[in-house]
Short mmCIF file of C-alpha atoms and ligand atoms in Angstrom, two decimals:
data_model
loop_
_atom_site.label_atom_id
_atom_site.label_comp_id
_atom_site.label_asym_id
_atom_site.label_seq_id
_atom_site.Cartn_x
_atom_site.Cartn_y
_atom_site.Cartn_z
CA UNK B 1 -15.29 5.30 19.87
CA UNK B 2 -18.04 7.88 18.49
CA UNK B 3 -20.67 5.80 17.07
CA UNK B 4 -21.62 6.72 13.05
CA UNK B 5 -25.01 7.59 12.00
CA UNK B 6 -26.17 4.76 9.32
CA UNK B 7 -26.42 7.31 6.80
CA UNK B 8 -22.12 7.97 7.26
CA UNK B 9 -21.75 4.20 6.65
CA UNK B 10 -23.59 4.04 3.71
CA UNK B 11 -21.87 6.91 2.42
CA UNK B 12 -18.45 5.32 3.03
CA UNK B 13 -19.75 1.83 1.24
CA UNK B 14 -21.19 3.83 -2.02
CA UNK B 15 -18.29 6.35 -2.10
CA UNK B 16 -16.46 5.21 -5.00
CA UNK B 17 -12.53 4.59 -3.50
CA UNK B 18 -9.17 4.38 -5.22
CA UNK B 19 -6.00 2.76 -3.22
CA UNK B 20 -2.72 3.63 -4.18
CA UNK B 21 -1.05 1.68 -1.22
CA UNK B 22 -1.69 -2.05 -1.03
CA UNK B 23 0.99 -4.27 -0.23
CA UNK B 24 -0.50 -7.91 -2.36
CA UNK B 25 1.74 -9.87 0.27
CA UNK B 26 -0.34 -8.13 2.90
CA UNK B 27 -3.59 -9.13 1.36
CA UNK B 28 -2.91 -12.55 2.36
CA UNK B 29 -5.71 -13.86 5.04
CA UNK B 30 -4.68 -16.75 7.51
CA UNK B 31 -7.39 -18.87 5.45
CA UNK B 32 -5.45 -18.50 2.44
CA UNK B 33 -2.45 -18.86 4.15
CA UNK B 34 -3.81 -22.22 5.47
CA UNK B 35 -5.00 -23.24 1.48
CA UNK B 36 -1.53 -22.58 -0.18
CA UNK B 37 0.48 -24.42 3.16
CA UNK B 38 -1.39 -27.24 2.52
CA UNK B 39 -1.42 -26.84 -1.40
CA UNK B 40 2.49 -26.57 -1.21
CA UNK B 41 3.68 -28.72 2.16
CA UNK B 42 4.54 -26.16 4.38
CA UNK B 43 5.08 -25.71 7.84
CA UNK B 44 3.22 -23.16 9.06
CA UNK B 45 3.71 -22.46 13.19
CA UNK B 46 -0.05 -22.45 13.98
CA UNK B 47 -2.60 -24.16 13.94
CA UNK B 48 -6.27 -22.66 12.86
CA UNK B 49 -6.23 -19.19 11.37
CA UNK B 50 -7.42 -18.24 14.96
CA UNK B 51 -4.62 -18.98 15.91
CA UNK B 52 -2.88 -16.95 13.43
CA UNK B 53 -5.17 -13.60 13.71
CA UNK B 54 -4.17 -13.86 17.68
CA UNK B 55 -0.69 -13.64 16.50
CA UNK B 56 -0.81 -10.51 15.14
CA UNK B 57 -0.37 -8.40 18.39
CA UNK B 58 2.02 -5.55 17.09
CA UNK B 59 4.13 -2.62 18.82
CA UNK B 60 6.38 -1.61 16.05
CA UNK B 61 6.92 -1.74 12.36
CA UNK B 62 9.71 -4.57 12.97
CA UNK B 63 7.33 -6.87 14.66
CA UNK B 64 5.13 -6.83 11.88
CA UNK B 65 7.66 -7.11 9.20
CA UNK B 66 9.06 -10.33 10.92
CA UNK B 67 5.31 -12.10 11.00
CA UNK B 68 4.24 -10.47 7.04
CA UNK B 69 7.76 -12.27 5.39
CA UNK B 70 7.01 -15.26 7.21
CA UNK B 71 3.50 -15.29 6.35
CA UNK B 72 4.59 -14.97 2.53
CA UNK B 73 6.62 -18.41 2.58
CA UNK B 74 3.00 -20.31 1.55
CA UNK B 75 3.50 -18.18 -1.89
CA UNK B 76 5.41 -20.91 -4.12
CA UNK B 77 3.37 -20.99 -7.89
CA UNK B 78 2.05 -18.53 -10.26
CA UNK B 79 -1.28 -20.04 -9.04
CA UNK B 80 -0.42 -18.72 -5.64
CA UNK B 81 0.28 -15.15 -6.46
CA UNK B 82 -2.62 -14.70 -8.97
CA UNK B 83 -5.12 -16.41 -6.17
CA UNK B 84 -3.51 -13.74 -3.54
CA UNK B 85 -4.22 -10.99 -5.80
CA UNK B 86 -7.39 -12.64 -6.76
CA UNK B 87 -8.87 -12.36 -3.32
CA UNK B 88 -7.82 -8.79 -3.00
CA UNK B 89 -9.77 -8.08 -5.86
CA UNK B 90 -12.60 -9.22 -4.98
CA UNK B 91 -12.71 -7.42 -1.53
CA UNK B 92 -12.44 -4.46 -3.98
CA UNK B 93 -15.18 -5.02 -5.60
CA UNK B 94 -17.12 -5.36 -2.16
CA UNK B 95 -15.67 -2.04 -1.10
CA UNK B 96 -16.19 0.15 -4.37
CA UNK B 97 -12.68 0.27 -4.99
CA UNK B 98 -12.48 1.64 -9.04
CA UNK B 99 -9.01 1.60 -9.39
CA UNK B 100 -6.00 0.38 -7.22
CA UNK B 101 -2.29 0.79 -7.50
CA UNK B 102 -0.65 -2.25 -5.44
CA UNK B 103 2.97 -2.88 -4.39
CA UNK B 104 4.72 -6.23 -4.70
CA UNK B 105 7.96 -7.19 -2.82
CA UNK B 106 10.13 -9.13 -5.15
CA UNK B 107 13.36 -9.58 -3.19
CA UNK B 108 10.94 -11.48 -0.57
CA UNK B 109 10.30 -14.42 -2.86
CA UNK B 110 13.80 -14.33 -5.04
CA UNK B 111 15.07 -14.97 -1.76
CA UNK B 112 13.40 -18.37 -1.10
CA UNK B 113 14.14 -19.02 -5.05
CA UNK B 114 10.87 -18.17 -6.40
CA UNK B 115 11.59 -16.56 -9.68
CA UNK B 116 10.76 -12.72 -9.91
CA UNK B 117 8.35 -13.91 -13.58
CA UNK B 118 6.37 -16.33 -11.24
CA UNK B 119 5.85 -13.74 -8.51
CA UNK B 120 4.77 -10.56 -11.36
CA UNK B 121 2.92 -12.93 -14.08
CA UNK B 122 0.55 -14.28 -11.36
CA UNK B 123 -0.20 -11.05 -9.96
CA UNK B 124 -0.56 -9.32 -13.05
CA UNK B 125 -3.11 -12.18 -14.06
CA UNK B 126 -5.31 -11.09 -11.75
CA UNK B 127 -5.38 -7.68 -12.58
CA UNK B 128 -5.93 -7.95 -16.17
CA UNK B 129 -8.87 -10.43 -15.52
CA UNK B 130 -10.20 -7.87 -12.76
CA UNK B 131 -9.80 -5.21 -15.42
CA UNK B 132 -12.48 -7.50 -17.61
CA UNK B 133 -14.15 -8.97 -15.31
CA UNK B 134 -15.00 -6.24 -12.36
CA UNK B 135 -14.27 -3.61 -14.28
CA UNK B 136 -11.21 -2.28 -11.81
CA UNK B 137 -8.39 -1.02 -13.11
CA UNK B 138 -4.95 -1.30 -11.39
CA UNK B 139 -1.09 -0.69 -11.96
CA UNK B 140 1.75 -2.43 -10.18
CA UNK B 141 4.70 -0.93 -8.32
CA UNK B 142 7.52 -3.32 -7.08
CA UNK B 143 8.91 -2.09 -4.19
CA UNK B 144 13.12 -2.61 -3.10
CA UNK B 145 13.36 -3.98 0.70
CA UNK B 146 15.49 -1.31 2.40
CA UNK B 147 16.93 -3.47 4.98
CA UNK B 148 18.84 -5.10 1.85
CA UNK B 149 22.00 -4.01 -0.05
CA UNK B 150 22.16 -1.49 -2.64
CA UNK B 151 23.79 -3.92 -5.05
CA UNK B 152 20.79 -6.13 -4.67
CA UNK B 153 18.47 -3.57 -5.60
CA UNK B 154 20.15 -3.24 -8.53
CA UNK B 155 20.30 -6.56 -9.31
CA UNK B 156 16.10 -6.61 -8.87
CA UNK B 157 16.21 -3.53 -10.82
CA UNK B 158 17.85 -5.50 -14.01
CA UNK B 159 14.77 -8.06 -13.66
CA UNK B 160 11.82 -4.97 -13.02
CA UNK B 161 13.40 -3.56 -16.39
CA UNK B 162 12.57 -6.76 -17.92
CA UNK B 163 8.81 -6.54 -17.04
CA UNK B 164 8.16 -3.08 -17.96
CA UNK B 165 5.54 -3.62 -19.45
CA UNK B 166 3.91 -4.61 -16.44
CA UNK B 167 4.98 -2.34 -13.86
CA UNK B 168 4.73 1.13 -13.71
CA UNK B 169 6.88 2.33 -10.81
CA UNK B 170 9.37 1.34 -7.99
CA UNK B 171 8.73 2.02 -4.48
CA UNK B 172 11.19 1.37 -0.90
CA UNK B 173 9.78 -0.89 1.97
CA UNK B 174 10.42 -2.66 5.18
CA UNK B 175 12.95 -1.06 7.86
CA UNK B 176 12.81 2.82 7.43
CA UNK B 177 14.80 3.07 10.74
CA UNK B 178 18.78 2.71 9.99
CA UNK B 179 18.09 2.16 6.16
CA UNK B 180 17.57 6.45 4.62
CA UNK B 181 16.12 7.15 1.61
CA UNK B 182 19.86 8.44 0.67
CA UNK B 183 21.40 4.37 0.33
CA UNK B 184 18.92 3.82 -2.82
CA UNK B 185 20.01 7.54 -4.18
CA UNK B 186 21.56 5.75 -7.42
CA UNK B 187 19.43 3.00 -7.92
CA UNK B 188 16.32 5.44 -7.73
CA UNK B 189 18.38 7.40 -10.55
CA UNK B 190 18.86 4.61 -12.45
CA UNK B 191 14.53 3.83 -11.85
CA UNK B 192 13.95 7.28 -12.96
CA UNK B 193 16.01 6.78 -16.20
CA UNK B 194 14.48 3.69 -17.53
CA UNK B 195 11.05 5.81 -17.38
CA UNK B 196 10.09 4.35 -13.98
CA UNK B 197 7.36 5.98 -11.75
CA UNK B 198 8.86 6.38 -8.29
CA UNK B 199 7.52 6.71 -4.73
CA UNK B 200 8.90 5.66 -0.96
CA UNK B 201 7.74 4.88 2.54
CA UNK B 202 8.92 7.30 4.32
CA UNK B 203 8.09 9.16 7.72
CA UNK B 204 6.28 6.24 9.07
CA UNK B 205 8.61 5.30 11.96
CA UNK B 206 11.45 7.44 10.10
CA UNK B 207 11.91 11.26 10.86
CA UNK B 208 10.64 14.09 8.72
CA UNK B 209 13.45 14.75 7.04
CA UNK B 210 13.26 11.38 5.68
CA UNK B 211 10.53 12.66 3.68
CA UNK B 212 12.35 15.55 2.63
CA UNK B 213 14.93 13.16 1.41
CA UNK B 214 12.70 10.99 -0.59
CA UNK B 215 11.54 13.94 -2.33
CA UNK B 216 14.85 15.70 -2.92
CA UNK B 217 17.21 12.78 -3.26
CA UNK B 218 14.98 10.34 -4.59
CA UNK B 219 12.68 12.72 -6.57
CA UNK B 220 9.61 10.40 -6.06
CA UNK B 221 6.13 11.23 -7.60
CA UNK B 222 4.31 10.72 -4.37
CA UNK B 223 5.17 9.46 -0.62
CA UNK B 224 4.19 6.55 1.63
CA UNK B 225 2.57 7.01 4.46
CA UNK B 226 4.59 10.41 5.48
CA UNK B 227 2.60 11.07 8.79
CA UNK B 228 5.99 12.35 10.55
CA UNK B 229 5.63 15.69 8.29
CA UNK B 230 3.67 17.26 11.18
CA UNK B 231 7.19 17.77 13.50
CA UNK B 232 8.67 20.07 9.89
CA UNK B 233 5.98 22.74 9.85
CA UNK B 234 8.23 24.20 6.44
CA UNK B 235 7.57 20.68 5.40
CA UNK B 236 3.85 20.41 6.31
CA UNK B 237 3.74 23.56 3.88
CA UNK B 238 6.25 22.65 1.39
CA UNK B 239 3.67 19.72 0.99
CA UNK B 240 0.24 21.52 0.68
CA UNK B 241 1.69 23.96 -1.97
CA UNK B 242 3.32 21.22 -3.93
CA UNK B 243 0.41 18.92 -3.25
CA UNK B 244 2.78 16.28 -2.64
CA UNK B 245 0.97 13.21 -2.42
CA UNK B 246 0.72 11.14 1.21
CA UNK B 247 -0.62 7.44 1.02
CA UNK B 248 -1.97 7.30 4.38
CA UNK B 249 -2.91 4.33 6.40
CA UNK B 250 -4.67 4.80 9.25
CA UNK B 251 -5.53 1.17 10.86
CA UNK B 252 -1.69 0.08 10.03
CA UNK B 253 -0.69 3.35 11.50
CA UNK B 254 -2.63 2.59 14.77
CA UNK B 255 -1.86 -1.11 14.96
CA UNK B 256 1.90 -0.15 14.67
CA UNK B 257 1.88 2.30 17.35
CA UNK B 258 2.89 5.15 14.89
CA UNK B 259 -0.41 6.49 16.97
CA UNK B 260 -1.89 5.68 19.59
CA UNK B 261 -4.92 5.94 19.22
CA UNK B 262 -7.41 6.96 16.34
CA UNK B 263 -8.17 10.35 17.55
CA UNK B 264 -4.69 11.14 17.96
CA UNK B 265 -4.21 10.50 13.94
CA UNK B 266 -3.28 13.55 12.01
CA UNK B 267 -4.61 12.87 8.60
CA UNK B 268 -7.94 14.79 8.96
CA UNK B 269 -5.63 17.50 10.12
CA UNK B 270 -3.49 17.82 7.40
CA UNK B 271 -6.32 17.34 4.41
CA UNK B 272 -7.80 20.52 5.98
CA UNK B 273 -4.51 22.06 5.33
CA UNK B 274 -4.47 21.24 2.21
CA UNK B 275 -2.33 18.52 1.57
CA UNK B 276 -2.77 15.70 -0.76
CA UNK B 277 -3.75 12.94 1.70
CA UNK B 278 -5.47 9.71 0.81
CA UNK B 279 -6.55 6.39 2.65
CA UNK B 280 -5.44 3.27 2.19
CA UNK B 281 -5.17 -0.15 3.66
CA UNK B 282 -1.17 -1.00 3.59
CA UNK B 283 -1.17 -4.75 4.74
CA UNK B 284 -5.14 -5.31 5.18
CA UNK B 285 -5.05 -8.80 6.60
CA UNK B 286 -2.59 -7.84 9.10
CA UNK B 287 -4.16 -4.67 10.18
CA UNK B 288 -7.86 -5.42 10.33
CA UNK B 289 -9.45 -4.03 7.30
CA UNK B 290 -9.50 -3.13 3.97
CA UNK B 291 -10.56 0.59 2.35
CA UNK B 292 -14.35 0.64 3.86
CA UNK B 293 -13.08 -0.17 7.69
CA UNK B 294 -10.28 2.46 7.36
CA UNK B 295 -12.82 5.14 5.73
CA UNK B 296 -14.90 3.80 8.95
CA UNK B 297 -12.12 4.47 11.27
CA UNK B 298 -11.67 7.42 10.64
CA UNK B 299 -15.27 8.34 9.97
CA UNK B 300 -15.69 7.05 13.46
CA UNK B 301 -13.11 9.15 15.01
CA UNK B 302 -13.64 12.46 13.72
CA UNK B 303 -16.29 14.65 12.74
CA UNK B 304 -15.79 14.56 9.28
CA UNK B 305 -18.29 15.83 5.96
CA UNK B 306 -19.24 14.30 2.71
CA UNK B 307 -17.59 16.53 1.14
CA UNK B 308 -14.18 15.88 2.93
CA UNK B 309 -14.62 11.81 2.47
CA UNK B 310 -15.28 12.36 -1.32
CA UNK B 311 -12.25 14.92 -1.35
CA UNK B 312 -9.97 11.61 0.25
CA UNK B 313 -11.47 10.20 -3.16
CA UNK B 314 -10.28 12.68 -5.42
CA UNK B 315 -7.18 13.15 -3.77
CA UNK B 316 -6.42 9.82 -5.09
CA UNK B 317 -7.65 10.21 -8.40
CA UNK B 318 -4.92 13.03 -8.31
CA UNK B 319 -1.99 11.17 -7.35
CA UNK B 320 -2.90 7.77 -9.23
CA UNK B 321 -0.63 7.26 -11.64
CA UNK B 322 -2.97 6.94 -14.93
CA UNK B 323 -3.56 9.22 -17.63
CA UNK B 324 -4.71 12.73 -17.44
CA UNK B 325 -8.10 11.14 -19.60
CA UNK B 326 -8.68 8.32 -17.10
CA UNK B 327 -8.59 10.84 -14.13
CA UNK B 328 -11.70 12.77 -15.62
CA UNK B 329 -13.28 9.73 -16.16
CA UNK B 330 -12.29 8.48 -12.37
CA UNK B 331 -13.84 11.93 -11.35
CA UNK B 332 -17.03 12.27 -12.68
CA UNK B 333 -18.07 9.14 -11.61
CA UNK B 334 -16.73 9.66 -8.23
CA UNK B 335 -18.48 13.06 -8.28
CA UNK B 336 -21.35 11.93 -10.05
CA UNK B 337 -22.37 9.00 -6.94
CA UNK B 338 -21.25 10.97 -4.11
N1 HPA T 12 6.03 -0.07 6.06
C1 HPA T 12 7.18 -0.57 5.61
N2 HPA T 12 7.24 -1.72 4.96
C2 HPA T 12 6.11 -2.41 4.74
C3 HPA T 12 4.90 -1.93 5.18
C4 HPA T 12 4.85 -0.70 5.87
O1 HPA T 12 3.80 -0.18 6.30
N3 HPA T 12 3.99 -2.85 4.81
C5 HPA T 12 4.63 -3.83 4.15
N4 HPA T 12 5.92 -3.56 4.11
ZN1 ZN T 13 3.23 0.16 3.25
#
């Protein structure tokens, strides 16, 4: 790997950063894991979080997926979500990180009983006391796992409705292979209806037209990841003259095999085509690093300016999902440092 001049790194540190695609339950470090195990009596399979880091040898979305809902089991109390979230926020803070937009996965804890209210009120806890405290904003988006029924997105629907006032959109997770953005068409109707913000993984593992899908069956605001545009070059455009959105996340890309490397990542590419790309860290404790070490990555495997890392910046502020007022706000001070 190219090394970075010190000057790069501090740029990346100051750069004021906004995530828009942060799974909580894959904020969760082995050391917490270890904490809220104990806390709550459960077995975990390991044991030192050595142990568990050395675990987390990947080569495909599914073998993730498999390790990240067993890794959530530790999550019991309110106590345990808000200290999850808690953590996350403070890495934030470390990484200049001024506003985030995070996903929760409900149907992973209603599963194992834990109540959808115990799950959001923790989590939305911690935002509102990052909000006073470090001065970082956030919304939440409560993703439906795909490689579950219809029916029981509905049903988790019925309970997101409930907490509107906490949530500002729904997303689609886990298994894109086998499980089309076309088998949540009516429940992401029924989303968009109750005034619901909407946005989907797709094209991570999943072909293009996946993403084509999303957009014109699903009608989401802004899509997940969305790498696999590259093999639809009427897509690739489609997408820099809309200025559709991509949440892109290049260490979970890389430790997933979507790539195979860094330098063979394609999201320096397509922001100088003039998409709508952003960085993000996905599942951070899974994947090796939070919004600094994936600005890093990157940084580190292509030549790229200033002006293009504080672009990744503003792309964000773009396809956040806060008020036009906020935005301005969100860019002169990103502006304004960088
Ligand atoms: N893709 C699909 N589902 C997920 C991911 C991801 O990157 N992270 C957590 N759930
Ligand atoms: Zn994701």
């Amino acid at each position: 790997m190219r090394a970075i001049t010190p000057e790069k790194v501090n740029f990346i540190r100051q750069l004021p950063k906004v995530e828009l695609h942060l799974h909580i339950e894959g904020s969760l470090e082995p050391e917490l894991m270890f904490e809220l195990a104990s806390r709550n009596q459960i077995e975990i399979p390991f044991k030192t979080p050595e142990e568990v880091r050395d675990a987390y040898q990947f080569t495909n979305l599914q073998s993730f997926l498999d390790i990240y809902y067993q890794g959530a089991n530790v999550l019991i109390h309110e106590q345990d979500f808000f200290d999850l979230t808690w953590a996350y926020l403070l890495r934030c803070k470390e990484d200049n990180v001024i506003h985030t937009e995070i996903f929760f996965d409900p149907q992973t804890h209603t599963e194992r009983d834990i109540s959808f209210d115990i799950a959001c009120g923790g989590i939305y806890k911690a935002l509102e006391k990052a909000k006073a405290e470090l001065g970082i904003t956030s919304r939440l988006i409560m993703c439906f796992l795909r490689h579950l029924s219809e029916e029981q997105a509905f049903e988790t629907l019925e309970q997101a409705i409930l907490f509107k006032d906490k949530i500002i959109g729904i997303g689609l997770d886990s298994s894109e292979q086998g499980n089309p953005p076309e088998k949540f068409a009516r429940v992401f109707k029924k989303a968009q209806e109750a005034g619901f913000k909407l946005v989907a993984h797709a094209g991570e593992e999943g072909p293009a037209q996946n993403i084509v899908d999303a957009l014109d069956i699903l009608g989401v605001d802004r899509i997940d990841h969305g790498v696999r545009c590259v093999e639809d070059e009427n897509l690739v455009q489609r997408l820099a003259e809309e200025r559709v959105p991509l949440t892109v996340c290049p260490l979970s890309n890389t430790k997933l095999k979507v790539f195979e490397d860094m330098k063979q990542h394609n999201i320096v590419g397509l922001l100088r085509k003039g998409l709508c790309v952003t960085i993000n860290s996905d599942d951070p404790a899974y994947f090796g690093g939070y919004m600094v070490d994936n600005f890093l990555a990157v940084a580190e495997a292509f030549d790229i300016s200033d002006e293009e890392l504080t672009q990744l910046s503003l792309n964000a502020v773009e396809a956040s999902f806060v008020s036009e007022q906020e935005k301005q706000i969100m860019r002169k001070y990103i502006s304004g440092v960088s």
